[in-house]
PDB file of C-alpha atoms in Angstrom:
ATOM      1  CA  ILE A   1     128.170  91.632  74.890  1.00  0.00           C
ATOM      2  CA  SER A   2     129.877  94.908  75.622  1.00  0.00           C
ATOM      3  CA  ILE A   3     129.446  98.641  75.148  1.00  0.00           C
ATOM      4  CA  THR A   4     132.493 100.842  75.543  1.00  0.00           C
ATOM      5  CA  ASN A   5     132.968 104.590  75.286  1.00  0.00           C
ATOM      6  CA  GLN A   6     135.194 105.344  72.288  1.00  0.00           C
ATOM      7  CA  ASP A   7     136.079 108.879  73.449  1.00  0.00           C
ATOM      8  CA  GLU A   8     139.742 109.367  72.480  1.00  0.00           C
ATOM      9  CA  ASN A   9     140.382 111.330  75.703  1.00  0.00           C
ATOM     10  CA  LEU A  10     139.778 108.186  77.764  1.00  0.00           C
ATOM     11  CA  CYS A  11     142.686 105.798  78.164  1.00  0.00           C
ATOM     12  CA  PHE A  12     140.370 102.948  79.231  1.00  0.00           C
ATOM     13  CA  SER A  13     136.635 102.336  79.101  1.00  0.00           C
ATOM     14  CA  ASP A  14     134.824  99.673  81.103  1.00  0.00           C
ATOM     15  CA  ASN A  15     131.901  97.736  79.718  1.00  0.00           C
ATOM     16  CA  LEU A  16     128.872  99.947  80.396  1.00  0.00           C
ATOM     17  CA  LEU A  17     126.381  97.060  80.321  1.00  0.00           C
ATOM     18  CA  LYS A  18     125.296  95.494  83.584  1.00  0.00           C
ATOM     19  CA  ASN A  19     125.487  91.699  83.679  1.00  0.00           C
ATOM     20  CA  SER A  20     126.741  91.431  80.116  1.00  0.00           C
ATOM     21  CA  ASP A  21     127.578  87.782  80.850  1.00  0.00           C
ATOM     22  CA  PHE A  22     123.902  86.924  81.551  1.00  0.00           C
ATOM     23  CA  ASN A  23     124.722  85.554  84.999  1.00  0.00           C
ATOM     24  CA  ILE A  24     121.616  84.289  86.752  1.00  0.00           C
ATOM     25  CA  THR A  25     121.036  84.827  90.471  1.00  0.00           C
ATOM     26  CA  LYS A  26     117.596  83.269  90.955  1.00  0.00           C
ATOM     27  CA  ARG A  27     118.138  79.896  92.678  1.00  0.00           C
ATOM     28  CA  LYS A  28     115.278  78.160  90.801  1.00  0.00           C
ATOM     29  CA  ASP A  29     116.760  79.132  87.404  1.00  0.00           C
ATOM     30  CA  LEU A  30     120.282  78.198  88.496  1.00  0.00           C
ATOM     31  CA  ASP A  31     119.138  74.757  89.653  1.00  0.00           C
ATOM     32  CA  ARG A  32     117.425  74.118  86.301  1.00  0.00           C
ATOM     33  CA  ILE A  33     120.467  75.254  84.345  1.00  0.00           C
ATOM     34  CA  GLN A  34     122.767  73.020  86.374  1.00  0.00           C
ATOM     35  CA  LYS A  35     120.415  70.042  85.984  1.00  0.00           C
ATOM     36  CA  ARG A  36     119.640  70.238  82.244  1.00  0.00           C
ATOM     37  CA  GLY A  37     121.965  72.883  80.770  1.00  0.00           C
ATOM     38  CA  TRP A  38     119.285  75.543  80.172  1.00  0.00           C
ATOM     39  CA  SER A  39     116.305  77.317  81.733  1.00  0.00           C
ATOM     40  CA  TYR A  40     113.613  79.768  80.753  1.00  0.00           C
ATOM     41  CA  SER A  41     113.833  82.940  82.784  1.00  0.00           C
ATOM     42  CA  LYS A  42     111.578  85.932  83.267  1.00  0.00           C
ATOM     43  CA  ASN A  43     114.392  87.827  84.940  1.00  0.00           C
ATOM     44  CA  ILE A  44     118.003  88.333  83.912  1.00  0.00           C
ATOM     45  CA  PRO A  45     119.553  90.846  86.319  1.00  0.00           C
ATOM     46  CA  GLY A  46     120.370  94.143  84.595  1.00  0.00           C
ATOM     47  CA  TRP A  47     118.230  93.353  81.544  1.00  0.00           C
ATOM     48  CA  LYS A  48     114.604  93.948  80.639  1.00  0.00           C
ATOM     49  CA  LEU A  49     113.021  90.902  79.010  1.00  0.00           C
ATOM     50  CA  GLU A  50     109.847  90.829  76.974  1.00  0.00           C
ATOM     51  CA  ASN A  51     108.369  87.348  77.271  1.00  0.00           C
ATOM     52  CA  LYS A  52     110.957  84.878  78.496  1.00  0.00           C
ATOM     53  CA  GLY A  53     114.575  84.363  77.664  1.00  0.00           C
ATOM     54  CA  LYS A  54     116.177  80.981  77.431  1.00  0.00           C
ATOM     55  CA  ILE A  55     119.501  80.886  79.241  1.00  0.00           C
ATOM     56  CA  LEU A  56     121.880  78.222  77.966  1.00  0.00           C
ATOM     57  CA  GLN A  57     124.990  77.004  79.728  1.00  0.00           C
ATOM     58  CA  LYS A  58     128.350  76.231  78.169  1.00  0.00           C
ATOM     59  CA  GLY A  59     128.284  72.699  76.771  1.00  0.00           C
ATOM     60  CA  PHE A  60     124.512  72.482  76.203  1.00  0.00           C
ATOM     61  CA  GLU A  61     124.089  70.669  72.873  1.00  0.00           C
ATOM     62  CA  ARG A  62     127.907  70.860  72.639  1.00  0.00           C
ATOM     63  CA  ILE A  63     127.802  74.640  72.170  1.00  0.00           C
ATOM     64  CA  SER A  64     130.536  76.654  73.837  1.00  0.00           C
ATOM     65  CA  PRO A  65     130.390  80.439  74.152  1.00  0.00           C
ATOM     66  CA  PRO A  66     132.928  82.501  72.202  1.00  0.00           C
ATOM     67  CA  GLU A  67     136.444  82.628  73.623  1.00  0.00           C
ATOM     68  CA  GLY A  68     136.624  85.000  76.568  1.00  0.00           C
ATOM     69  CA  ALA A  69     132.854  85.002  77.168  1.00  0.00           C
ATOM     70  CA  SER A  70     131.119  83.681  80.280  1.00  0.00           C
ATOM     71  CA  ASP A  71     129.514  80.259  80.597  1.00  0.00           C
ATOM     72  CA  TYR A  72     126.034  81.569  79.715  1.00  0.00           C
ATOM     73  CA  PHE A  73     124.356  82.787  76.547  1.00  0.00           C
ATOM     74  CA  ILE A  74     120.798  83.684  75.499  1.00  0.00           C
ATOM     75  CA  GLU A  75     118.406  82.241  72.939  1.00  0.00           C
ATOM     76  CA  LEU A  76     115.776  84.682  71.695  1.00  0.00           C
ATOM     77  CA  ASP A  77     112.588  83.031  70.389  1.00  0.00           C
ATOM     78  CA  ALA A  78     112.966  79.834  72.373  1.00  0.00           C
ATOM     79  CA  LYS A  79     109.190  79.367  72.702  1.00  0.00           C
ATOM     80  CA  PRO A  80     106.402  79.646  70.139  1.00  0.00           C
ATOM     81  CA  PRO A  81     104.007  82.600  70.499  1.00  0.00           C
ATOM     82  CA  SER A  82     100.988  82.109  72.743  1.00  0.00           C
ATOM     83  CA  LYS A  83      97.907  84.061  73.792  1.00  0.00           C
ATOM     84  CA  LYS A  84      99.830  85.162  76.885  1.00  0.00           C
ATOM     85  CA  HIS A  85     102.987  86.091  74.910  1.00  0.00           C
ATOM     86  CA  PRO A  86     102.004  86.902  71.302  1.00  0.00           C
ATOM     87  CA  LYS A  87     104.804  89.407  70.659  1.00  0.00           C
ATOM     88  CA  PRO A  88     108.357  88.512  69.648  1.00  0.00           C
ATOM     89  CA  ASP A  89     110.948  88.060  72.392  1.00  0.00           C
ATOM     90  CA  ALA A  90     113.186  91.027  73.182  1.00  0.00           C
ATOM     91  CA  LEU A  91     116.087  91.835  75.456  1.00  0.00           C
ATOM     92  CA  GLU A  92     117.131  95.404  76.269  1.00  0.00           C
ATOM     93  CA  GLN A  93     119.186  97.533  78.614  1.00  0.00           C
ATOM     94  CA  THR A  94     119.499 101.269  79.188  1.00  0.00           C
ATOM     95  CA  ILE A  95     122.955 102.696  79.864  1.00  0.00           C
ATOM     96  CA  GLN A  96     124.199 106.135  80.873  1.00  0.00           C
ATOM     97  CA  THR A  97     125.891 107.955  77.987  1.00  0.00           C
ATOM     98  CA  ASN A  98     127.350 111.370  77.258  1.00  0.00           C
ATOM     99  CA  ARG A  99     125.751 113.327  74.433  1.00  0.00           C
ATOM    100  CA  GLY A 100     128.123 113.512  71.475  1.00  0.00           C
ATOM    101  CA  ASN A 101     130.382 110.639  72.590  1.00  0.00           C
ATOM    102  CA  THR A 102     130.793 107.604  70.354  1.00  0.00           C
ATOM    103  CA  TYR A 103     130.174 104.135  71.779  1.00  0.00           C
ATOM    104  CA  GLN A 104     130.934 100.700  70.412  1.00  0.00           C
ATOM    105  CA  LEU A 105     128.569  97.772  70.897  1.00  0.00           C
ATOM    106  CA  SER A 106     130.162  94.365  70.414  1.00  0.00           C
ATOM    107  CA  PHE A 107     128.452  90.966  70.605  1.00  0.00           C
ATOM    108  CA  TYR A 108     128.363  87.500  69.059  1.00  0.00           C
ATOM    109  CA  LEU A 109     125.565  85.687  67.205  1.00  0.00           C
ATOM    110  CA  ARG A 110     125.141  82.047  66.271  1.00  0.00           C
ATOM    111  CA  LYS A 111     122.406  79.948  64.693  1.00  0.00           C
ATOM    112  CA  HIS A 112     120.856  77.314  66.932  1.00  0.00           C
ATOM    113  CA  GLN A 113     119.015  75.318  64.248  1.00  0.00           C
ATOM    114  CA  ALA A 114     120.676  74.702  60.880  1.00  0.00           C
ATOM    115  CA  ASN A 115     117.443  74.421  58.883  1.00  0.00           C
ATOM    116  CA  HIS A 116     115.816  77.692  60.042  1.00  0.00           C
ATOM    117  CA  ASN A 117     116.438  81.359  59.358  1.00  0.00           C
ATOM    118  CA  GLU A 118     117.519  82.993  62.577  1.00  0.00           C
ATOM    119  CA  ALA A 119     117.743  86.761  62.713  1.00  0.00           C
ATOM    120  CA  LEU A 120     117.159  89.630  65.080  1.00  0.00           C
ATOM    121  CA  LYS A 121     116.601  93.352  65.000  1.00  0.00           C
ATOM    122  CA  LEU A 122     119.156  95.494  66.823  1.00  0.00           C
ATOM    123  CA  SER A 123     118.253  99.074  67.711  1.00  0.00           C
ATOM    124  CA  TRP A 124     119.359 101.864  69.984  1.00  0.00           C
ATOM    125  CA  ASN A 125     117.110 104.563  71.390  1.00  0.00           C
ATOM    126  CA  ASP A 126     117.925 107.827  73.153  1.00  0.00           C
ATOM    127  CA  GLY A 127     114.732 108.023  75.200  1.00  0.00           C
ATOM    128  CA  THR A 128     112.677 109.877  72.587  1.00  0.00           C
ATOM    129  CA  LYS A 129     113.236 108.068  69.313  1.00  0.00           C
ATOM    130  CA  THR A 130     114.858 105.026  67.830  1.00  0.00           C
ATOM    131  CA  ASN A 131     117.955 106.246  66.049  1.00  0.00           C
ATOM    132  CA  LYS A 132     119.204 103.229  64.174  1.00  0.00           C
ATOM    133  CA  THR A 133     118.007  99.709  63.438  1.00  0.00           C
ATOM    134  CA  HIS A 134     119.927  96.799  61.969  1.00  0.00           C
ATOM    135  CA  THR A 135     118.523  93.420  60.945  1.00  0.00           C
ATOM    136  CA  LEU A 136     121.122  90.737  61.522  1.00  0.00           C
ATOM    137  CA  GLU A 137     121.039  87.100  60.489  1.00  0.00           C
ATOM    138  CA  ALA A 138     123.188  84.380  62.004  1.00  0.00           C
ATOM    139  CA  LYS A 139     124.807  82.440  59.192  1.00  0.00           C
ATOM    140  CA  THR A 140     126.044  79.222  60.786  1.00  0.00           C
ATOM    141  CA  THR A 141     125.604  76.765  63.654  1.00  0.00           C
ATOM    142  CA  ASN A 142     129.335  75.954  63.596  1.00  0.00           C
ATOM    143  CA  SER A 143     130.790  79.125  65.092  1.00  0.00           C
ATOM    144  CA  TRP A 144     130.014  82.483  66.665  1.00  0.00           C
ATOM    145  CA  GLU A 145     130.057  85.602  64.473  1.00  0.00           C
ATOM    146  CA  GLN A 146     131.254  88.828  66.060  1.00  0.00           C
ATOM    147  CA  HIS A 147     129.318  92.015  65.317  1.00  0.00           C
ATOM    148  CA  LYS A 148     130.488  95.534  66.176  1.00  0.00           C
ATOM    149  CA  TYR A 149     128.514  98.754  65.794  1.00  0.00           C
ATOM    150  CA  GLU A 150     129.321 102.323  66.719  1.00  0.00           C
ATOM    151  CA  PHE A 151     126.769 104.938  67.666  1.00  0.00           C
ATOM    152  CA  THR A 152     126.967 108.533  68.820  1.00  0.00           C
ATOM    153  CA  ALA A 153     124.890 109.306  71.885  1.00  0.00           C
ATOM    154  CA  THR A 154     122.262 112.001  71.423  1.00  0.00           C
ATOM    155  CA  SER A 155     121.252 112.152  75.106  1.00  0.00           C
ATOM    156  CA  ASN A 156     122.439 111.125  78.570  1.00  0.00           C
ATOM    157  CA  GLN A 157     121.065 107.609  78.190  1.00  0.00           C
ATOM    158  CA  SER A 158     120.748 105.052  75.425  1.00  0.00           C
ATOM    159  CA  THR A 159     118.746 101.842  75.248  1.00  0.00           C
ATOM    160  CA  ILE A 160     120.161  98.918  73.308  1.00  0.00           C
ATOM    161  CA  ARG A 161     117.527  96.422  72.163  1.00  0.00           C
ATOM    162  CA  PHE A 162     117.762  92.941  70.630  1.00  0.00           C
ATOM    163  CA  GLU A 163     114.416  91.714  69.273  1.00  0.00           C
ATOM    164  CA  GLU A 164     113.460  88.654  67.306  1.00  0.00           C
ATOM    165  CA  LEU A 165     111.768  89.328  63.991  1.00  0.00           C
ATOM    166  CA  ALA A 166     107.976  88.981  64.052  1.00  0.00           C
ATOM    167  CA  GLU A 167     108.021  86.811  60.936  1.00  0.00           C
ATOM    168  CA  GLU A 168     110.425  84.408  62.666  1.00  0.00           C
ATOM    169  CA  ASN A 169     108.444  84.052  65.910  1.00  0.00           C
ATOM    170  CA  ASP A 170     108.517  80.248  65.607  1.00  0.00           C
ATOM    171  CA  SER A 171     110.495  78.904  68.617  1.00  0.00           C
ATOM    172  CA  HIS A 172     113.750  78.497  66.665  1.00  0.00           C
ATOM    173  CA  GLY A 173     115.905  81.244  68.071  1.00  0.00           C
ATOM    174  CA  ILE A 174     119.155  83.013  67.519  1.00  0.00           C
ATOM    175  CA  LEU A 175     121.908  82.743  70.132  1.00  0.00           C
ATOM    176  CA  ILE A 176     123.516  85.870  71.631  1.00  0.00           C
ATOM    177  CA  SER A 177     126.700  86.131  73.667  1.00  0.00           C
TER     178      SER A 177
END
């Protein structure tokens, strides 16, 4: 996942997202990932999680991240809803932006289960209102699909949010890298 400033006056723009590779620092989560190839996590540094995220490691169920990506990727909706966590899973991060500048968000999606619909809602928010929402469906379990979106910042910060659809809150999640 990356967000870059598309201002034509810049000759280079770094990825504005923190920990866009979903690297885990909590020893307990790392040990689980190394042992079985995945772990549920309540904390992914740099990201705000609603409910838990499932971190998967390269090679789990023979899935490799897209070329050039890190060894980790996320599954939203990895657990069925419960009394403790009735809402859909979500992952978000707030970045510093410049009002009027255009930014490009780029990420990959992939289906985890062939026989289930797997989609998410992507939105960006400027601190006062949600400006744009896209519903995206992963089409295949065979490869990663790249998605790119541009947005123009309307304030000095923007929140990017990936959220599973409420009607698909069934423990069969979409993969994000």
